[in-house]
CSV table of C-alpha atoms in Angstrom, one decimal:
chain,number,residue,atom,x,y,z
U,1,MET,CA,75.6,76.6,129.6
U,2,HIS,CA,72.5,76.6,131.8
U,3,LEU,CA,73.1,73.0,132.9
U,4,SER,CA,71.2,71.5,135.8
U,5,GLU,CA,73.0,70.9,139.0
U,6,THR,CA,73.3,67.2,138.3
U,7,LYS,CA,74.7,67.8,134.8
U,8,GLN,CA,77.1,70.3,136.2
U,9,LYS,CA,78.3,67.7,138.7
U,10,VAL,CA,78.8,65.2,135.9
U,11,VAL,CA,80.7,67.7,133.7
U,12,ARG,CA,82.9,68.8,136.6
U,13,ASN,CA,83.6,65.1,137.5
U,14,LEU,CA,84.6,64.4,133.8
U,15,PHE,CA,86.8,67.5,133.8
U,16,TRP,CA,88.8,66.3,136.8
U,17,ALA,CA,88.9,62.7,135.5
U,18,VAL,CA,90.4,63.9,132.2
U,19,THR,CA,92.8,66.4,133.9
U,20,GLY,CA,94.1,63.7,136.2
U,21,LYS,CA,94.6,61.2,133.4
U,22,VAL,CA,96.5,63.7,131.2
U,23,VAL,CA,98.8,64.9,134.0
U,24,THR,CA,99.5,61.3,135.1
U,25,LEU,CA,100.2,60.1,131.6
U,26,LEU,CA,102.4,63.0,130.7
U,27,GLY,CA,104.2,62.9,134.0
U,28,SER,CA,104.8,59.2,133.8
U,29,LEU,CA,106.1,59.4,130.2
U,30,LEU,CA,108.4,62.3,130.9
U,31,VAL,CA,110.0,60.8,134.0
U,32,GLY,CA,110.0,57.4,132.3
U,33,ILE,CA,112.1,58.8,129.5
U,34,PHE,CA,114.8,60.2,131.9
U,35,VAL,CA,114.8,57.0,134.0
U,36,ALA,CA,115.1,54.8,130.9
U,37,ARG,CA,118.0,56.9,129.4
U,38,TYR,CA,119.8,56.8,132.8
U,39,LEU,CA,119.3,53.1,133.6
U,40,GLY,CA,119.8,51.7,130.1
U,41,PRO,CA,117.8,48.9,128.4
U,42,GLU,CA,118.9,46.0,130.8
U,43,GLN,CA,118.3,47.8,134.1
U,44,TYR,CA,115.2,49.6,132.9
U,45,GLY,CA,113.9,46.2,131.6
U,46,LEU,CA,114.5,44.6,135.0
U,47,MET,CA,112.6,47.4,136.7
U,48,ASN,CA,109.6,46.9,134.4
U,49,TYR,CA,109.8,43.2,134.8
U,50,VAL,CA,109.5,43.6,138.6
U,51,VAL,CA,106.5,45.9,138.3
U,52,SER,CA,104.8,43.6,135.7
U,53,PHE,CA,105.5,40.5,137.8
U,54,VAL,CA,103.7,42.0,140.8
U,55,ALA,CA,100.9,43.5,138.6
U,56,LEU,CA,100.0,40.1,137.4
U,57,PHE,CA,98.8,39.2,140.9
U,58,GLN,CA,97.3,42.6,141.9
U,59,VAL,CA,93.8,41.7,140.7
U,60,PHE,CA,93.7,38.9,143.3
U,61,ALA,CA,94.6,41.4,146.0
U,62,SER,CA,91.7,43.6,145.1
U,63,PHE,CA,89.5,40.5,144.3
U,64,GLY,CA,87.5,42.5,141.7
U,65,LEU,CA,85.7,44.4,144.5
U,66,ASP,CA,86.1,47.9,143.0
U,67,ASN,CA,83.0,48.1,140.8
U,68,ILE,CA,80.8,46.2,143.3
U,69,GLU,CA,81.9,48.6,146.0
U,70,ILE,CA,81.1,51.6,143.9
U,71,ARG,CA,77.7,50.2,142.9
U,72,GLU,CA,76.7,49.3,146.5
U,73,GLU,CA,77.9,52.7,147.9
U,74,SER,CA,76.0,54.6,145.2
U,75,LYS,CA,72.7,53.0,146.5
U,76,CYS,CA,73.3,54.1,150.1
U,77,LYS,CA,71.0,56.8,151.5
U,78,GLY,CA,72.6,60.2,151.7
U,79,THR,CA,75.6,59.1,149.5
U,80,GLY,CA,76.7,61.9,147.3
U,81,GLU,CA,75.6,64.8,149.4
U,82,LYS,CA,78.5,67.2,149.8
U,83,GLY,CA,80.0,67.5,153.2
U,84,ARG,CA,77.8,64.8,154.7
U,85,ALA,CA,79.5,61.8,156.4
U,86,PRO,CA,78.5,58.3,155.2
U,87,GLY,CA,75.7,56.6,157.0
U,88,VAL,CA,75.9,53.3,158.8
U,89,GLU,CA,75.3,51.3,155.6
U,90,ALA,CA,78.1,53.1,153.7
U,91,ASN,CA,80.5,52.8,156.6
U,92,THR,CA,79.8,49.1,156.7
U,93,ILE,CA,80.5,48.6,153.0
U,94,LEU,CA,83.7,50.7,153.3
U,95,GLY,CA,85.0,48.9,156.4
U,96,THR,CA,84.1,45.4,155.0
U,97,ALA,CA,85.7,46.1,151.6
U,98,PHE,CA,88.8,47.5,153.3
U,99,GLY,CA,89.1,44.5,155.5
U,100,LEU,CA,88.6,42.0,152.7
U,101,ARG,CA,91.1,43.8,150.5
U,102,PHE,CA,93.7,43.9,153.3
U,103,ILE,CA,93.3,40.2,153.9
U,104,PHE,CA,93.5,39.3,150.2
U,105,ALA,CA,96.4,41.7,149.7
U,106,GLY,CA,98.3,40.0,152.5
U,107,ILE,CA,97.7,36.5,151.1
U,108,THR,CA,98.5,37.5,147.6
U,109,MET,CA,101.7,39.3,148.7
U,110,LEU,CA,102.9,36.1,150.4
U,111,PHE,CA,102.1,34.1,147.3
U,112,VAL,CA,104.1,36.6,145.1
U,113,ILE,CA,107.1,36.4,147.3
U,114,LEU,CA,107.0,32.6,147.5
U,115,THR,CA,106.7,32.4,143.7
U,116,ALA,CA,109.6,34.7,143.2
U,117,TRP,CA,111.9,32.9,145.5
U,118,LEU,CA,111.0,29.5,144.1
U,119,PHE,CA,111.2,30.3,140.4
U,120,GLU,CA,113.5,33.4,140.0
U,121,ALA,CA,117.2,32.5,139.6
U,122,ASP,CA,118.6,36.0,140.3
U,123,THR,CA,118.8,36.9,144.0
U,124,PHE,CA,118.6,40.7,143.3
U,125,THR,CA,115.4,40.2,141.3
U,126,LYS,CA,113.9,38.1,144.1
U,127,TRP,CA,114.5,40.9,146.6
U,128,MET,CA,113.2,43.6,144.3
U,129,ILE,CA,109.9,41.6,143.8
U,130,THR,CA,109.7,41.1,147.5
U,131,LEU,CA,110.1,44.9,148.1
U,132,TYR,CA,107.6,46.0,145.4
U,133,SER,CA,105.0,43.4,146.5
U,134,LEU,CA,104.4,45.8,149.5
U,135,SER,CA,102.5,48.0,147.0
U,136,MET,CA,99.6,45.5,147.3
U,137,ILE,CA,99.0,46.5,150.9
U,138,MET,CA,99.1,50.2,150.0
U,139,ASN,CA,96.6,49.7,147.1
U,140,THR,CA,94.1,48.5,149.8
U,141,PHE,CA,93.3,52.2,150.4
U,142,GLY,CA,91.8,52.3,146.9
U,143,VAL,CA,88.5,51.8,148.7
U,144,ILE,CA,88.6,55.5,149.5
U,145,ARG,CA,89.0,56.3,145.8
U,146,ASN,CA,86.0,54.1,145.1
U,147,TYR,CA,83.9,56.0,147.6
U,148,PHE,CA,84.7,59.3,146.1
U,149,THR,CA,83.8,57.8,142.7
U,150,SER,CA,80.5,56.6,144.0
U,151,ILE,CA,79.5,60.1,145.1
U,152,VAL,CA,80.7,61.6,141.7
U,153,TRP,CA,83.3,63.7,143.5
U,154,ASN,CA,86.5,63.1,141.6
U,155,GLU,CA,88.0,66.5,142.3
U,156,TYR,CA,89.8,65.4,145.5
U,157,ILE,CA,91.1,62.0,144.4
U,158,VAL,CA,92.4,63.6,141.2
U,159,LYS,CA,94.2,66.4,143.2
U,160,THR,CA,95.7,63.6,145.3
U,161,GLU,CA,96.9,61.7,142.2
U,162,ILE,CA,98.3,64.8,140.6
U,163,SER,CA,100.2,65.6,143.8
U,164,ARG,CA,101.5,62.0,143.8
U,165,THR,CA,102.7,62.4,140.2
U,166,ILE,CA,104.5,65.6,140.9
U,167,ILE,CA,106.2,64.5,144.2
U,168,GLY,CA,107.0,61.1,142.7
U,169,ALA,CA,108.6,62.8,139.7
U,170,LEU,CA,110.7,65.1,141.9
U,171,ILE,CA,111.9,62.1,143.9
U,172,LYS,CA,113.0,60.3,140.8
U,173,VAL,CA,114.8,63.4,139.4
U,174,VAL,CA,116.7,63.7,142.7
U,175,LEU,CA,117.7,60.0,142.4
U,176,LEU,CA,118.9,60.7,138.8
U,177,LEU,CA,121.0,63.6,140.0
U,178,LEU,CA,122.5,61.4,142.8
U,179,HIS,CA,123.2,58.6,140.3
U,180,ALA,CA,121.3,56.2,142.4
U,181,HIS,CA,121.3,52.4,142.1
U,182,LEU,CA,118.3,50.6,140.4
U,183,ALA,CA,117.0,49.5,143.8
U,184,TRP,CA,116.3,53.1,144.7
U,185,PHE,CA,114.1,53.6,141.6
U,186,ILE,CA,112.1,50.5,142.4
U,187,ALA,CA,111.8,51.7,146.0
U,188,ALA,CA,110.7,55.1,144.7
U,189,THR,CA,108.0,53.4,142.6
U,190,LEU,CA,106.8,51.6,145.7
U,191,PHE,CA,106.8,55.0,147.5
U,192,ASP,CA,104.4,56.3,144.8
U,193,THR,CA,101.8,53.9,146.2
U,194,ILE,CA,102.5,55.0,149.7
U,195,LEU,CA,102.0,58.6,148.7
U,196,ILE,CA,98.7,57.9,146.9
U,197,ALA,CA,97.4,55.8,149.9
U,198,GLY,CA,98.3,58.7,152.3
U,199,GLY,CA,96.7,61.2,150.0
U,200,TYR,CA,93.4,59.3,149.8
U,201,LEU,CA,93.4,58.9,153.6
U,202,LEU,CA,94.0,62.6,154.2
U,203,SER,CA,91.3,63.6,151.6
U,204,TYR,CA,88.8,61.3,153.2
U,205,ARG,CA,89.5,62.6,156.7
U,206,LYS,CA,89.3,66.2,155.6
U,207,GLN,CA,86.3,66.1,153.3
U,208,ILE,CA,84.2,63.1,154.6
U,209,ALA,CA,84.8,61.6,158.0
U,210,SER,CA,87.2,59.5,160.1
U,211,PRO,CA,87.9,56.0,158.8
U,212,ARG,CA,87.5,54.8,162.5
U,213,LEU,CA,83.7,54.9,161.7
U,214,TRP,CA,84.2,52.0,159.3
U,215,THR,CA,82.9,48.6,160.5
U,216,PHE,CA,83.4,45.1,159.2
U,217,ASP,CA,80.3,42.9,158.8
U,218,LEU,CA,80.5,39.2,157.9
U,219,PRO,CA,77.2,38.9,156.0
U,220,THR,CA,78.2,42.0,153.9
U,221,ALA,CA,81.6,40.4,153.3
U,222,LYS,CA,80.0,37.2,152.0
U,223,TYR,CA,77.7,39.2,149.7
U,224,LEU,CA,80.6,41.3,148.4
U,225,ILE,CA,82.7,38.2,147.7
U,226,LYS,CA,79.8,36.5,145.9
U,227,GLU,CA,79.1,39.6,143.7
U,228,SER,CA,82.7,40.3,142.9
U,229,PHE,CA,83.9,36.8,142.0
U,230,PRO,CA,82.8,36.9,138.3
U,231,LEU,CA,84.6,40.3,138.0
U,232,LEU,CA,87.7,38.7,139.6
U,233,LEU,CA,87.8,36.1,136.8
U,234,SER,CA,87.3,38.8,134.2
U,235,GLY,CA,89.8,41.2,135.7
U,236,ALA,CA,92.4,38.4,136.1
U,237,ALA,CA,92.0,37.6,132.4
U,238,VAL,CA,92.5,41.2,131.4
U,239,VAL,CA,95.6,41.7,133.5
U,240,VAL,CA,97.1,38.5,132.2
U,241,TYR,CA,96.7,39.4,128.5
U,242,GLN,CA,97.9,43.0,129.2
U,243,LYS,CA,100.9,42.2,131.4
U,244,ILE,CA,102.0,38.6,130.6
U,245,ASP,CA,104.2,39.7,127.6
U,246,GLN,CA,106.8,41.5,129.7
U,247,VAL,CA,107.1,38.7,132.2
U,248,MET,CA,107.4,36.1,129.5
U,249,ILE,CA,110.0,38.2,127.6
U,250,GLY,CA,112.0,38.5,130.8
U,251,ASN,CA,111.9,34.8,131.4
U,252,MET,CA,112.3,33.5,127.9
U,253,ILE,CA,114.7,36.1,126.4
U,254,ASP,CA,116.4,38.6,128.7
U,255,LYS,CA,115.8,41.8,130.7
U,256,ALA,CA,117.2,44.1,128.1
U,257,SER,CA,114.5,43.0,125.7
U,258,VAL,CA,112.0,43.9,128.4
U,259,GLY,CA,113.5,47.4,128.4
U,260,TYR,CA,113.1,47.8,124.6
U,261,TYR,CA,109.6,46.5,124.7
U,262,ALA,CA,108.6,48.7,127.7
U,263,VAL,CA,109.7,51.8,125.8
U,264,ALA,CA,107.6,50.9,122.8
U,265,GLU,CA,104.7,50.1,125.1
U,266,SER,CA,104.9,53.4,127.0
U,267,ILE,CA,104.5,55.4,123.8
U,268,ALA,CA,101.7,53.2,122.4
U,269,GLY,CA,100.0,53.4,125.8
U,270,MET,CA,99.6,57.2,125.4
U,271,LEU,CA,97.2,56.6,122.4
U,272,ILE,CA,94.9,54.3,124.5
U,273,PHE,CA,93.9,57.5,126.2
U,274,ILE,CA,91.9,58.6,123.1
U,275,PRO,CA,89.3,55.8,123.0
U,276,THR,CA,89.2,55.7,126.8
U,277,ILE,CA,88.2,59.3,127.2
U,278,LEU,CA,85.9,59.2,124.2
U,279,SER,CA,84.1,56.2,125.7
U,280,GLN,CA,83.7,57.8,129.1
U,281,THR,CA,82.4,61.0,127.5
U,282,ILE,CA,79.9,59.4,125.1
U,283,MET,CA,78.5,56.7,127.4
U,284,PRO,CA,75.9,59.0,129.2
U,285,ILE,CA,74.7,60.1,125.7
U,286,LEU,CA,74.4,56.4,124.6
U,287,ILE,CA,72.5,55.5,127.7
U,288,GLN,CA,70.0,58.4,127.2
U,289,ASN,CA,69.5,57.4,123.5
U,290,TYR,CA,69.0,53.7,124.4
U,291,GLN,CA,66.3,54.5,126.9
U,292,VAL,CA,64.4,56.9,124.6
U,293,ASN,CA,64.9,55.6,121.1
U,294,LYS,CA,66.6,52.3,120.2
U,295,GLU,CA,66.9,53.2,116.5
U,296,GLN,CA,68.5,56.5,117.3
U,297,TYR,CA,70.8,54.7,119.7
U,298,GLN,CA,72.0,52.3,116.9
U,299,VAL,CA,72.8,55.2,114.6
U,300,LYS,CA,74.6,57.1,117.3
U,301,ALA,CA,76.6,54.0,118.5
U,302,GLN,CA,77.7,53.2,114.9
U,303,LEU,CA,78.8,56.7,114.4
U,304,PHE,CA,80.7,56.7,117.7
U,305,MET,CA,82.4,53.4,116.7
U,306,ASP,CA,83.4,54.7,113.3
U,307,VAL,CA,84.9,58.0,114.6
U,308,THR,CA,86.8,56.3,117.4
U,309,ILE,CA,88.2,53.4,115.5
U,310,TRP,CA,89.3,55.4,112.5
U,311,LEU,CA,90.8,58.2,114.6
U,312,CYS,CA,92.9,55.5,116.3
U,313,ILE,CA,93.9,54.0,113.0
U,314,ILE,CA,95.1,57.3,111.7
U,315,MET,CA,97.0,58.0,114.9
U,316,CYS,CA,98.6,54.6,114.8
U,317,LEU,CA,99.8,55.1,111.2
U,318,ILE,CA,101.3,58.5,112.1
U,319,VAL,CA,103.1,57.2,115.2
U,320,SER,CA,104.4,54.1,113.2
U,321,LEU,CA,105.8,56.4,110.5
U,322,LEU,CA,107.4,58.7,113.1
U,323,ALA,CA,108.7,55.9,115.3
U,324,PRO,CA,112.4,56.3,114.3
U,325,PHE,CA,112.4,60.1,115.0
U,326,VAL,CA,110.4,59.7,118.3
U,327,ILE,CA,112.6,56.9,119.8
U,328,ARG,CA,115.9,58.6,118.9
U,329,LEU,CA,114.7,62.0,120.2
U,330,LEU,CA,113.2,60.8,123.4
U,331,TYR,CA,115.2,57.8,124.4
U,332,GLY,CA,118.5,58.1,122.5
U,333,SER,CA,120.4,55.7,120.2
U,334,GLN,CA,120.7,53.0,122.9
U,335,TYR,CA,117.0,52.3,122.4
U,336,GLU,CA,117.0,52.0,118.6
U,337,SER,CA,115.9,48.3,119.0
U,338,SER,CA,112.6,49.8,120.2
U,339,ILE,CA,111.8,51.5,116.8
U,340,LEU,CA,110.5,48.4,115.0
U,341,LEU,CA,108.7,47.3,118.2
U,342,LEU,CA,106.9,50.6,118.4
U,343,GLN,CA,106.1,50.5,114.6
U,344,VAL,CA,104.4,47.1,115.2
U,345,CYS,CA,102.8,47.2,118.7
U,346,VAL,CA,101.3,50.6,118.3
U,347,PHE,CA,98.5,49.0,116.2
U,348,LYS,CA,97.3,47.1,119.3
U,349,VAL,CA,95.6,50.4,120.2
U,350,ILE,CA,93.0,49.6,117.5
U,351,GLY,CA,92.1,46.4,119.4
U,352,TYR,CA,91.8,48.4,122.7
U,353,ALA,CA,89.7,51.0,120.9
U,354,PHE,CA,87.3,48.3,119.8
U,355,ALA,CA,87.2,47.0,123.4
U,356,GLN,CA,86.5,50.4,124.8
U,357,VAL,CA,83.7,51.3,122.4
U,358,THR,CA,82.0,47.9,122.6
U,359,GLY,CA,82.5,48.0,126.4
U,360,ALA,CA,80.4,51.2,126.6
U,361,MET,CA,77.7,49.6,124.4
U,362,ILE,CA,77.7,46.4,126.3
U,363,ILE,CA,77.1,48.2,129.6
U,364,THR,CA,74.5,50.4,128.0
U,365,GLU,CA,72.6,47.4,126.8
U,366,GLY,CA,73.0,45.5,130.0
U,367,LYS,CA,75.0,42.6,128.5
U,368,GLN,CA,78.1,42.8,130.7
U,369,LYS,CA,77.8,39.3,132.2
U,370,TYR,CA,79.3,37.8,129.0
U,371,VAL,CA,82.4,40.1,129.1
U,372,VAL,CA,84.3,37.5,131.1
U,373,ILE,CA,84.1,35.1,128.1
U,374,ARG,CA,85.8,37.5,125.7
U,375,ASN,CA,88.5,38.4,128.4
U,376,ILE,CA,89.3,34.7,129.0
U,377,ILE,CA,89.6,34.1,125.3
U,378,GLY,CA,92.0,37.0,125.0
U,379,CYS,CA,94.0,35.7,128.0
U,380,VAL,CA,94.4,32.3,126.5
U,381,CYS,CA,95.3,33.8,123.2
U,382,ALA,CA,98.0,36.0,124.6
U,383,ILE,CA,99.7,33.2,126.5
U,384,LEU,CA,99.6,30.7,123.6
U,385,LEU,CA,100.8,33.3,121.1
U,386,ASN,CA,103.7,34.4,123.3
U,387,LEU,CA,104.7,30.7,123.9
U,388,LEU,CA,104.6,30.2,120.1
U,389,LEU,CA,106.1,33.4,118.8
U,390,LEU,CA,108.7,34.4,121.4
U,391,PRO,CA,111.1,31.5,120.7
U,392,ARG,CA,110.8,31.9,117.0
U,393,TYR,CA,110.7,35.7,116.5
U,394,GLY,CA,112.1,37.1,119.8
U,395,VAL,CA,110.6,40.2,121.3
U,396,LEU,CA,109.0,41.2,118.0
U,397,GLY,CA,106.9,38.1,118.4
U,398,ALA,CA,105.5,39.5,121.6
U,399,ALA,CA,104.5,42.7,119.8
U,400,PHE,CA,102.6,40.7,117.2
U,401,ALA,CA,101.0,38.6,120.0
U,402,SER,CA,99.8,41.7,121.8
U,403,ILE,CA,98.1,43.0,118.6
U,404,ILE,CA,96.4,39.7,117.9
U,405,ALA,CA,95.3,39.3,121.6
U,406,SER,CA,93.9,42.9,121.7
U,407,VAL,CA,92.0,42.5,118.4
U,408,THR,CA,90.7,39.1,119.6
U,409,VAL,CA,89.3,40.6,122.8
U,410,GLY,CA,87.9,43.7,121.1
U,411,TYR,CA,86.5,42.2,117.9
U,412,VAL,CA,87.0,38.4,117.2
U,413,ALA,CA,85.6,37.2,120.5
U,414,HIS,CA,82.3,39.0,119.8
U,415,ALA,CA,81.7,36.6,116.9
U,416,LEU,CA,81.9,33.7,119.4
U,417,VAL,CA,79.3,35.1,121.8
U,418,PRO,CA,75.7,35.0,120.5
U,419,SER,CA,74.7,38.1,122.5
U,420,TYR,CA,77.4,40.1,120.9
U,421,HIS,CA,76.8,39.2,117.2
U,422,GLN,CA,75.0,42.5,116.5
U,423,ILE,CA,78.0,44.4,117.9
U,424,CYS,CA,80.3,42.3,115.8
U,425,LYS,CA,78.4,43.2,112.7
U,426,MET,CA,78.6,46.9,113.6
U,427,GLN,CA,82.4,46.5,114.0
U,428,THR,CA,82.8,44.9,110.6
U,429,MET,CA,80.8,47.7,109.1
U,430,SER,CA,83.0,50.2,110.8
U,431,ILE,CA,86.2,48.5,109.5
U,432,PHE,CA,85.1,48.7,105.9
U,433,LYS,CA,83.0,51.9,105.8
U,434,GLY,CA,83.8,53.8,109.0
U,435,TRP,CA,86.4,56.0,107.3
U,436,LEU,CA,83.5,57.9,105.6
U,437,ASN,CA,82.4,59.2,109.0
U,438,VAL,CA,85.8,60.0,110.6
U,439,PHE,CA,85.2,63.8,110.4
U,440,ARG,CA,81.7,63.7,111.9
U,441,ILE,CA,83.0,63.7,115.5
U,442,LYS,CA,80.8,66.7,116.4
U,443,GLU,CA,77.6,64.7,115.6
U,444,VAL,CA,78.6,62.1,118.2
U,445,PHE,CA,78.1,64.5,121.0
U,446,GLN,CA,74.9,66.2,119.8
């Protein structure tokens, strides 16, 4: 294709990112199907409840440092040169970020355990949350993933993640053959985080340098905390509106309902891959157009929005119609209660599509400081709607709440933020006229 070395690097990086995402999604879905059929709705629901409970607090363990770490490491001299060890500055950022995340992970883990033992009635659930909370410590090694991302070198982290997916899947298959207890499956899910942490560490030692060169610096720590705090608030709001439903279902209804809901969510989650990859692919093109010609950028952004949104609408309609066949084929008759849930909650993908598309535009236009507002609005919306709808409509109420919350974040909240009014107008135009451009996807990438 006669691409420059820089463009080849970007294309190669995108290829590995897509490959890793596809393998992880398909692997997780396939193994999830077997585990769900084996455990049944109640135990599978309890397993997802434990994971979601811990996930609610994970953002505090990372303290929103990921994007700040990537940004700062990208600025370091020599960063990105293949085979070259990080300089003193990069090692300081790595060591400081790792130290901060380890401290925050330890504090958050203790808080999670304390919360579980104070408010959970079931002793087994308490112990499972305590066990899985160790994943927060393992996730500290995500600083290595961030470094590889900063040097646009996704190949090695993706290979690590693919290896983790395959090994983790094999372990769960062995547990299925041995008719293992639920506790072993939760332990295996924890072991996935150990595998990925070990893989990141080995990749870094082999391709970059020894982590012993990392150093912790107090002034750097203060700077990273100051820069990441707004992202912590935004990230916490996102995690809450995405994960709070399963925790509230488990507490307000029962664990079997969590199982039915998790099955519907796992299938709907596959569709979120579409707007995510489209956004990651088109964003460099949008940035280039924005810098050269603002009018051309507006045209390209509108077309990108139209194509993405209406592709997702079409896919949601297809999945909703095929839901009875999909659920019975993949999960069996014991999960028939998931059919209606899938038919409803799949449409939250449209809200996520709006959020992904506008997220790319917001970053391109440099307006990301207001994103925290829309995320907090979505967080409050999700909690209030679940409190209102769960007692009245049961788990179906949570499905409707997830749709409304996702649409609120991706669309409605933009009407409330003056800086996003133009984006909101474009979204409204896309809803009513975007279907005319749904087959012009090739033009988006030109």
